[in-house]
Coordinates of C-alpha atoms in Angstrom, one line a residue:
M26 CA -178.9 -110.2 -75.9
A27 CA -178.4 -109.0 -79.4
D28 CA -175.0 -108.9 -81.1
I29 CA -173.2 -105.6 -80.8
I30 CA -173.7 -103.6 -84.0
R31 CA -171.4 -101.1 -85.6
A32 CA -172.6 -97.7 -86.3
G33 CA -171.9 -94.7 -88.5
D34 CA -169.8 -94.3 -91.6
S35 CA -166.6 -95.0 -89.7
G36 CA -167.5 -98.6 -88.9
S37 CA -166.3 -98.2 -85.4
P38 CA -167.7 -99.9 -82.3
I39 CA -170.6 -98.1 -80.7
T40 CA -169.6 -96.2 -77.6
V41 CA -171.7 -95.1 -74.6
G42 CA -170.2 -92.5 -72.3
V43 CA -171.4 -90.0 -69.7
A44 CA -170.6 -86.3 -69.2
L45 CA -170.4 -85.4 -65.5
E46 CA -171.1 -81.8 -64.4
G47 CA -171.4 -80.6 -60.8
G48 CA -174.7 -81.8 -59.3
G49 CA -176.0 -82.7 -62.8
W50 CA -176.9 -80.7 -65.9
H51 CA -180.1 -79.1 -64.5
P52 CA -179.2 -76.0 -62.5
A53 CA -181.5 -77.1 -59.7
A54 CA -180.3 -80.7 -59.5
W55 CA -178.3 -80.0 -56.4
R56 CA -181.6 -79.4 -54.5
E57 CA -182.8 -83.0 -55.2
D58 CA -183.2 -85.5 -52.4
G59 CA -180.0 -87.6 -52.3
A60 CA -177.9 -85.0 -54.2
G61 CA -175.7 -84.4 -51.2
P62 CA -174.7 -80.7 -52.0
E63 CA -172.3 -80.7 -49.0
T64 CA -170.2 -83.3 -50.8
L65 CA -169.9 -81.8 -54.3
F66 CA -166.3 -80.6 -53.8
T67 CA -165.1 -83.8 -52.1
A68 CA -163.0 -86.7 -53.5
A69 CA -165.6 -89.1 -52.2
Y70 CA -168.4 -87.5 -54.3
W71 CA -166.4 -87.9 -57.6
Q72 CA -165.2 -91.3 -56.6
G73 CA -168.8 -92.4 -56.0
L74 CA -169.9 -91.1 -59.4
I75 CA -167.1 -92.7 -61.3
D76 CA -167.5 -96.0 -59.5
I77 CA -171.1 -96.1 -60.7
A78 CA -170.0 -95.5 -64.3
D79 CA -167.0 -97.8 -64.1
E80 CA -168.8 -100.8 -62.5
A81 CA -171.6 -100.5 -65.0
G82 CA -169.2 -100.8 -67.9
L83 CA -169.7 -97.3 -69.5
D84 CA -167.0 -96.7 -72.0
Y85 CA -165.8 -93.3 -70.7
A86 CA -166.6 -90.3 -68.6
T87 CA -165.9 -86.7 -69.5
L88 CA -165.4 -84.2 -66.7
E89 CA -166.6 -80.6 -67.4
D90 CA -164.3 -77.6 -66.7
A91 CA -163.9 -74.0 -67.5
L92 CA -161.8 -71.0 -66.6
S93 CA -164.8 -69.0 -65.2
T94 CA -167.7 -69.8 -62.9
R95 CA -170.7 -71.6 -64.4
S96 CA -172.9 -68.5 -64.8
A97 CA -170.1 -66.1 -65.9
G98 CA -169.9 -65.5 -69.6
F99 CA -170.1 -63.2 -72.5
G100 CA -171.2 -59.7 -71.7
A101 CA -170.4 -59.7 -68.0
P102 CA -169.0 -56.3 -66.9
D103 CA -165.6 -56.1 -65.4
D104 CA -166.8 -55.4 -61.9
D105 CA -169.4 -58.2 -61.9
P106 CA -168.2 -61.7 -61.1
G107 CA -171.4 -63.0 -62.6
L108 CA -172.2 -65.3 -59.7
R109 CA -175.7 -66.7 -59.3
P110 CA -176.5 -67.8 -55.8
E111 CA -179.2 -70.3 -56.9
I112 CA -176.9 -72.6 -58.9
V113 CA -173.7 -74.6 -58.2
E114 CA -170.9 -72.2 -58.8
G115 CA -167.3 -73.4 -58.6
R116 CA -165.8 -76.7 -59.6
L117 CA -162.8 -78.9 -59.0
D118 CA -160.1 -78.9 -61.7
A119 CA -161.1 -81.7 -64.1
L120 CA -157.6 -82.8 -65.1
L121 CA -156.5 -83.0 -61.5
T122 CA -159.7 -84.8 -60.5
A123 CA -159.2 -87.3 -63.3
S124 CA -155.6 -87.9 -62.3
W125 CA -156.7 -88.6 -58.8
L126 CA -159.5 -91.0 -60.0
A127 CA -157.3 -92.8 -62.5
P128 CA -155.5 -95.3 -60.3
R129 CA -158.8 -95.8 -58.3
T130 CA -160.7 -97.1 -61.4
T131 CA -160.3 -100.1 -63.5
R132 CA -161.8 -99.9 -67.0
I133 CA -163.5 -96.6 -67.7
G134 CA -161.9 -94.0 -70.0
L135 CA -161.3 -90.6 -68.3
I136 CA -161.6 -87.5 -70.5
P137 CA -161.1 -84.2 -68.7
T138 CA -162.0 -80.9 -70.3
V139 CA -158.9 -78.7 -70.7
T140 CA -159.1 -75.3 -72.4
T141 CA -156.5 -74.2 -75.0
T142 CA -157.1 -70.5 -74.3
H143 CA -154.9 -68.7 -71.8
T144 CA -153.2 -72.0 -70.8
E145 CA -149.7 -73.0 -71.7
P146 CA -149.6 -75.7 -74.4
F147 CA -146.6 -77.4 -72.8
H148 CA -148.3 -77.7 -69.5
V149 CA -151.5 -79.0 -71.1
A150 CA -149.7 -81.6 -73.1
T151 CA -147.5 -82.9 -70.3
A152 CA -150.3 -83.0 -67.8
L153 CA -152.5 -85.1 -70.1
Q154 CA -149.5 -87.4 -70.8
T155 CA -149.2 -87.9 -67.1
L156 CA -152.9 -88.8 -66.9
D157 CA -152.4 -91.4 -69.6
H158 CA -149.5 -92.9 -67.6
V159 CA -151.4 -93.1 -64.3
S160 CA -154.6 -94.4 -66.0
E161 CA -152.5 -97.0 -67.9
G162 CA -153.8 -95.8 -71.3
R163 CA -157.4 -94.8 -70.5
A164 CA -156.9 -91.0 -70.9
G165 CA -158.4 -88.6 -73.4
W166 CA -158.8 -84.9 -73.8
Q167 CA -161.9 -82.8 -74.3
L168 CA -160.5 -79.7 -75.9
R169 CA -162.3 -76.4 -75.5
I170 CA -161.8 -72.7 -76.0
S171 CA -162.6 -69.9 -73.6
G172 CA -163.6 -66.8 -75.3
D173 CA -165.4 -65.0 -72.5
A174 CA -164.2 -61.9 -70.7
A175 CA -164.3 -63.5 -67.3
S176 CA -161.8 -66.2 -68.4
A177 CA -159.5 -63.5 -69.8
R178 CA -159.6 -61.5 -66.6
A179 CA -158.8 -64.6 -64.6
F180 CA -155.4 -64.8 -66.3
G181 CA -154.8 -61.2 -67.4
R182 CA -152.3 -62.2 -70.1
R183 CA -154.4 -61.4 -73.2
P184 CA -157.6 -59.6 -73.8
A185 CA -160.8 -61.4 -74.5
P186 CA -161.3 -61.6 -78.2
E187 CA -164.1 -59.6 -79.7
I188 CA -166.8 -62.1 -80.5
D189 CA -170.3 -61.3 -81.7
L190 CA -172.2 -64.0 -79.9
A191 CA -175.3 -63.6 -82.0
D192 CA -173.2 -64.3 -85.2
V193 CA -171.5 -67.3 -83.5
L194 CA -174.8 -68.8 -82.4
A195 CA -176.2 -68.3 -85.9
G196 CA -173.1 -70.0 -87.4
E197 CA -172.0 -66.8 -89.1
P198 CA -168.3 -66.0 -89.6
D199 CA -166.6 -64.2 -86.7
A200 CA -163.0 -63.1 -86.7
G201 CA -162.7 -63.5 -82.9
L202 CA -163.9 -67.0 -82.9
D203 CA -161.7 -67.8 -85.9
A204 CA -158.7 -66.6 -83.9
L205 CA -159.6 -68.8 -80.9
L206 CA -160.1 -71.8 -83.1
G207 CA -156.9 -71.2 -84.9
D208 CA -155.1 -71.0 -81.6
A209 CA -156.8 -74.2 -80.5
A210 CA -155.5 -76.0 -83.6
D211 CA -152.0 -74.8 -82.9
V212 CA -152.2 -76.0 -79.2
A213 CA -153.5 -79.4 -80.3
E214 CA -150.8 -79.8 -82.9
T215 CA -148.2 -78.8 -80.3
A216 CA -149.5 -81.4 -77.9
R217 CA -149.5 -84.1 -80.6
R218 CA -145.9 -83.3 -81.4
L219 CA -144.8 -83.3 -77.8
W220 CA -146.6 -86.7 -77.2
D221 CA -144.4 -88.1 -80.0
S222 CA -141.2 -86.4 -78.9
W223 CA -140.1 -89.5 -77.0
E224 CA -140.0 -92.6 -79.0
E225 CA -141.3 -95.8 -77.4
D226 CA -137.8 -97.2 -77.0
A227 CA -136.2 -94.0 -75.7
I228 CA -135.8 -95.4 -72.2
I229 CA -133.4 -98.4 -72.2
R230 CA -132.6 -98.8 -68.5
D231 CA -129.2 -100.5 -69.1
V232 CA -127.9 -100.9 -65.6
A233 CA -124.6 -102.5 -66.8
T234 CA -123.6 -99.6 -69.0
G235 CA -125.3 -96.9 -66.9
R236 CA -127.4 -95.7 -69.8
F237 CA -131.0 -94.9 -68.8
L238 CA -131.8 -93.1 -71.9
D239 CA -131.1 -93.3 -75.6
R240 CA -131.0 -89.6 -76.4
D241 CA -131.2 -90.2 -80.1
R242 CA -134.8 -91.3 -79.5
V243 CA -135.8 -88.0 -77.9
H244 CA -136.6 -85.1 -80.2
H245 CA -137.1 -81.3 -80.3
I246 CA -140.4 -80.4 -81.9
R247 CA -139.8 -76.7 -82.8
F248 CA -143.4 -75.5 -83.2
A249 CA -144.0 -71.8 -83.6
S250 CA -147.3 -69.9 -84.0
E251 CA -148.2 -66.2 -83.7
R252 CA -148.9 -66.6 -80.0
F253 CA -146.3 -69.1 -78.8
S254 CA -143.4 -71.3 -79.6
V255 CA -142.4 -74.6 -78.1
I256 CA -139.1 -76.4 -78.8
G257 CA -139.6 -79.4 -76.4
P258 CA -139.0 -82.2 -76.0
S259 CA -141.7 -83.2 -73.5
I260 CA -140.5 -83.9 -70.0
V261 CA -142.9 -86.9 -69.9
P262 CA -141.8 -90.1 -71.6
R263 CA -144.1 -91.6 -74.2
S264 CA -147.4 -92.6 -72.6
P265 CA -149.1 -95.9 -73.0
Q266 CA -151.3 -94.7 -75.9
G267 CA -148.7 -92.4 -77.4
Q268 CA -151.5 -90.2 -78.8
L269 CA -154.4 -89.6 -76.5
P270 CA -157.9 -89.5 -78.2
V271 CA -158.7 -85.8 -78.7
T272 CA -162.4 -84.9 -78.5
L273 CA -164.3 -81.6 -78.7
L274 CA -167.9 -80.4 -78.7
S275 CA -169.2 -78.8 -81.8
H276 CA -172.3 -76.8 -82.7
S277 CA -171.3 -75.3 -86.0
P278 CA -169.6 -76.1 -89.3
R279 CA -166.7 -73.8 -88.3
V280 CA -166.0 -76.0 -85.2
H281 CA -166.6 -79.1 -87.3
A282 CA -163.6 -77.9 -89.3
L283 CA -161.5 -77.7 -86.2
A284 CA -162.5 -81.2 -85.3
A285 CA -161.6 -82.5 -88.7
E286 CA -158.2 -80.9 -88.5
T287 CA -157.3 -81.9 -84.9
A288 CA -159.6 -84.3 -83.2
D289 CA -160.5 -88.0 -83.1
V290 CA -164.0 -87.7 -81.7
V291 CA -166.5 -84.9 -82.1
F292 CA -169.6 -84.5 -79.9
I293 CA -172.6 -83.1 -81.7
T294 CA -176.1 -81.8 -80.5
P295 CA -178.8 -82.9 -83.0
E296 CA -182.6 -82.4 -82.9
N297 CA -182.5 -79.7 -80.3
P298 CA -184.9 -76.7 -80.7
S299 CA -183.1 -74.6 -78.1
P300 CA -181.1 -71.6 -79.3
R301 CA -178.3 -72.9 -77.0
A302 CA -177.6 -75.5 -79.8
G303 CA -176.2 -72.6 -81.8
A304 CA -175.9 -73.3 -85.5
S305 CA -177.0 -76.9 -84.9
R306 CA -180.4 -75.7 -83.7
G307 CA -183.2 -77.9 -85.0
K308 CA -181.0 -79.9 -87.3
P309 CA -181.5 -83.7 -87.6
V310 CA -178.7 -86.2 -87.0
A311 CA -178.1 -87.0 -90.7
E312 CA -177.7 -83.3 -91.6
I313 CA -175.0 -82.7 -88.9
V314 CA -173.3 -86.0 -89.8
A315 CA -173.1 -84.8 -93.4
E316 CA -171.7 -81.5 -92.3
V317 CA -169.0 -83.2 -90.3
R318 CA -168.1 -85.6 -93.1
A319 CA -167.9 -82.6 -95.5
A320 CA -165.5 -80.9 -93.1
E321 CA -163.4 -84.1 -93.1
R322 CA -163.1 -84.1 -96.8
A323 CA -162.1 -80.4 -96.9
A324 CA -159.4 -81.1 -94.4
D325 CA -158.1 -84.1 -96.4
R326 CA -158.1 -86.2 -93.3
A327 CA -157.6 -89.4 -95.1
G328 CA -154.6 -87.9 -96.9
R329 CA -153.1 -87.0 -93.6
G330 CA -153.4 -90.6 -92.4
L331 CA -156.1 -89.8 -89.9
A332 CA -159.0 -92.2 -89.2
P333 CA -162.5 -91.0 -89.8
L334 CA -163.9 -88.8 -87.0
R335 CA -166.0 -90.7 -84.5
I336 CA -169.2 -88.7 -84.3
V337 CA -171.0 -89.0 -80.9
A338 CA -174.3 -87.3 -80.1
D339 CA -175.0 -85.6 -76.8
L340 CA -178.2 -86.2 -75.0
V341 CA -179.4 -84.9 -71.6
V342 CA -181.1 -87.8 -69.9
A343 CA -183.9 -87.8 -67.2
L344 CA -185.3 -91.2 -66.5
D345 CA -188.5 -92.2 -64.8
A346 CA -188.2 -92.7 -61.0
P347 CA -190.4 -94.9 -58.8
G348 CA -193.5 -92.9 -58.2
E349 CA -192.5 -90.0 -60.4
A350 CA -192.4 -89.7 -64.2
A351 CA -189.2 -88.1 -65.5
T352 CA -191.3 -85.3 -67.1
D353 CA -192.9 -84.5 -63.8
R354 CA -189.4 -84.5 -62.2
L355 CA -188.2 -82.1 -64.8
D356 CA -191.2 -79.8 -64.3
R357 CA -190.5 -79.9 -60.5
L358 CA -186.8 -78.9 -61.0
D359 CA -187.9 -76.2 -63.4
D360 CA -190.2 -74.8 -60.7
L361 CA -187.3 -74.8 -58.3
A362 CA -185.0 -73.0 -60.8
G363 CA -187.7 -70.6 -61.7
T364 CA -187.3 -71.1 -65.4
P365 CA -187.6 -74.0 -67.9
F366 CA -184.4 -76.0 -68.4
A367 CA -182.7 -75.4 -71.7
S368 CA -179.5 -77.0 -72.8
D369 CA -177.2 -77.1 -75.9
A370 CA -178.1 -80.8 -76.1
R371 CA -181.6 -82.3 -76.5
V372 CA -183.4 -83.4 -73.3
A373 CA -184.8 -86.9 -73.3
A374 CA -187.2 -87.6 -70.4
G375 CA -189.0 -90.9 -70.0
S376 CA -188.5 -94.6 -69.6
P377 CA -185.3 -96.4 -70.5
E378 CA -187.1 -98.0 -73.4
R379 CA -188.2 -94.7 -74.8
V380 CA -184.7 -93.1 -74.5
A381 CA -183.2 -96.3 -76.0
D382 CA -185.7 -95.9 -79.0
L383 CA -184.3 -92.4 -79.6
I384 CA -180.7 -93.6 -79.3
G385 CA -181.4 -96.4 -81.7
D386 CA -182.8 -94.0 -84.3
W387 CA -179.8 -91.7 -84.0
L388 CA -177.4 -94.6 -84.4
G389 CA -179.2 -95.6 -87.5
A390 CA -178.7 -92.1 -88.9
G391 CA -174.9 -92.3 -88.9
I392 CA -173.5 -91.5 -85.4
D393 CA -170.9 -93.8 -83.7
G394 CA -172.1 -93.4 -80.2
V395 CA -173.9 -91.3 -77.5
R396 CA -172.7 -89.3 -74.6
L397 CA -175.3 -89.1 -71.9
R398 CA -175.6 -86.1 -69.7
P399 CA -177.4 -87.1 -66.4
L400 CA -180.0 -84.4 -65.6
A401 CA -179.4 -84.9 -61.8
L402 CA -176.6 -86.7 -60.0
P403 CA -176.4 -89.3 -58.7
H404 CA -180.0 -90.2 -59.6
D405 CA -179.9 -90.2 -63.4
L406 CA -176.4 -91.7 -63.5
T407 CA -177.5 -94.6 -61.4
A408 CA -180.6 -95.0 -63.6
I409 CA -178.4 -95.0 -66.7
A410 CA -176.1 -97.6 -65.3
E411 CA -178.8 -99.9 -63.8
R412 CA -181.7 -99.5 -66.3
L413 CA -180.8 -97.8 -69.6
L414 CA -177.5 -99.5 -70.3
P415 CA -179.0 -103.0 -70.0
V416 CA -181.7 -102.0 -72.5
L417 CA -179.2 -100.7 -74.9
R418 CA -177.1 -103.9 -74.5
D419 CA -180.2 -106.1 -75.1
R420 CA -180.8 -104.2 -78.4
G421 CA -177.1 -104.5 -79.5
L422 CA -176.7 -100.7 -79.0
A423 CA -173.9 -100.9 -76.4
A424 CA -170.9 -103.1 -75.8
P425 CA -171.3 -105.9 -73.3
G426 CA -170.0 -105.2 -69.8
G427 CA -167.2 -106.9 -67.9
A428 CA -164.6 -106.4 -70.6
D429 CA -160.9 -106.3 -69.7
P430 CA -159.4 -102.8 -69.5
R431 CA -158.5 -101.4 -72.9
P432 CA -156.8 -98.3 -74.1
L433 CA -159.2 -95.5 -74.8
R434 CA -158.1 -95.4 -78.4
E435 CA -159.2 -99.1 -78.8
V436 CA -162.6 -98.3 -77.2
F437 CA -163.2 -95.7 -79.9
G438 CA -162.0 -98.2 -82.6
L439 CA -158.8 -96.1 -83.3
A440 CA -155.7 -98.0 -84.3
S441 CA -152.5 -97.8 -82.3
A442 CA -150.7 -94.5 -83.0
P443 CA -147.3 -94.8 -84.6
N444 CA -144.6 -92.5 -83.5
R445 CA -143.8 -90.0 -86.3
Y446 CA -140.0 -90.2 -85.7
A447 CA -140.0 -94.0 -85.8
V448 CA -142.1 -93.9 -89.0
A449 CA -139.6 -91.4 -90.6
R450 CA -136.7 -93.6 -89.6
A451 CA -138.3 -96.7 -91.1
A452 CA -138.8 -94.7 -94.2
G453 CA -135.1 -93.9 -94.3
D454 CA -135.2 -90.3 -93.0
A455 CA -134.7 -89.9 -89.3
S456 CA -134.4 -86.1 -89.3
E457 CA -136.7 -84.1 -87.0
E458 CA -137.8 -82.0 -89.9
A459 CA -139.1 -85.0 -91.8
A460 CA -141.3 -86.0 -88.8
A461 CA -142.6 -82.5 -88.1

């Protein structure tokens, strides 16, 4: 086995994660032999998937989520729920599922998708903090926005923003998208402040004096934006990581900018000819990496004390099966679906060695890791665990398995997060304004 290499401009360890979605990323995956469509909404199904990933030593799993059904989206009329009977509609709540899985896993990082649109920032922040507690420091957050009308109708609190989808996919400026991204940045900043509102030594548990809490170590955050205000403090004491790794998926320089301002990890979609890749359509890895690094410089990330973004490339993976090539399986699923599969991420179909070749090339172009999207579950997740991951390890492109549990921040090569109030006190100014 080769020594593990470090990738990208950040010098961070290479990470290999998986993105779990329903029966798999292909819309006809639920019709595969062994898919078990009757189990998709059961705890046993998700436990089985996460056990495969955890036991194989994959670094993390992201769980997809949205506020609308899978096929609902932009342009759906008010009286049309947008349901398609031929695909898996409906899903379990990702954050609740992750919280259920957390104490039933040992090493793997758990990153649920939680939208910042329509949701309450305080609830989002405290629920994620709770996940970090119950996972003992293995929690992260995939931040997303929900700009479609169906999501707005589900809550009824604010209208859907007027977004020109053609402009967004082309990477052109769009006022509605800018408003959503600005709101997302405010929610992320609010969460980060709430996560710091309890200092690490706030709980003293002094039985003799009857003092459970040092209230001077718990702080109001006083954040206000155009849409909301939060005073805090959090109701959840500081969690094991303090600051959870914040991740988001980006297809354009405008979202790269949001990542540079708020996130620790950004997922990108290189070398994909599909229009679903949006403004990243057809771009090579190095070009997107350069765009992300330019966004970081514009945000003065280093000046704000933030580590370089970890840039992770997404890849839909279909691996050869005994007696059936992955390309043939993909064609067969396309026939079932009635249309060729297209994704916002490139599709890699073939042997583990061939997929590992592509990943190796991408890592050499400046990314820090890959997030693999299994085409069909559990088949391609099992194949990733049993056949692709060993090849990556042999080539030094993945961390060895069997490591002790580590905080998710450490998995991504992020240093421990200092508490802003403790830092201010050490600098001689313990005021809440100084730490805001």
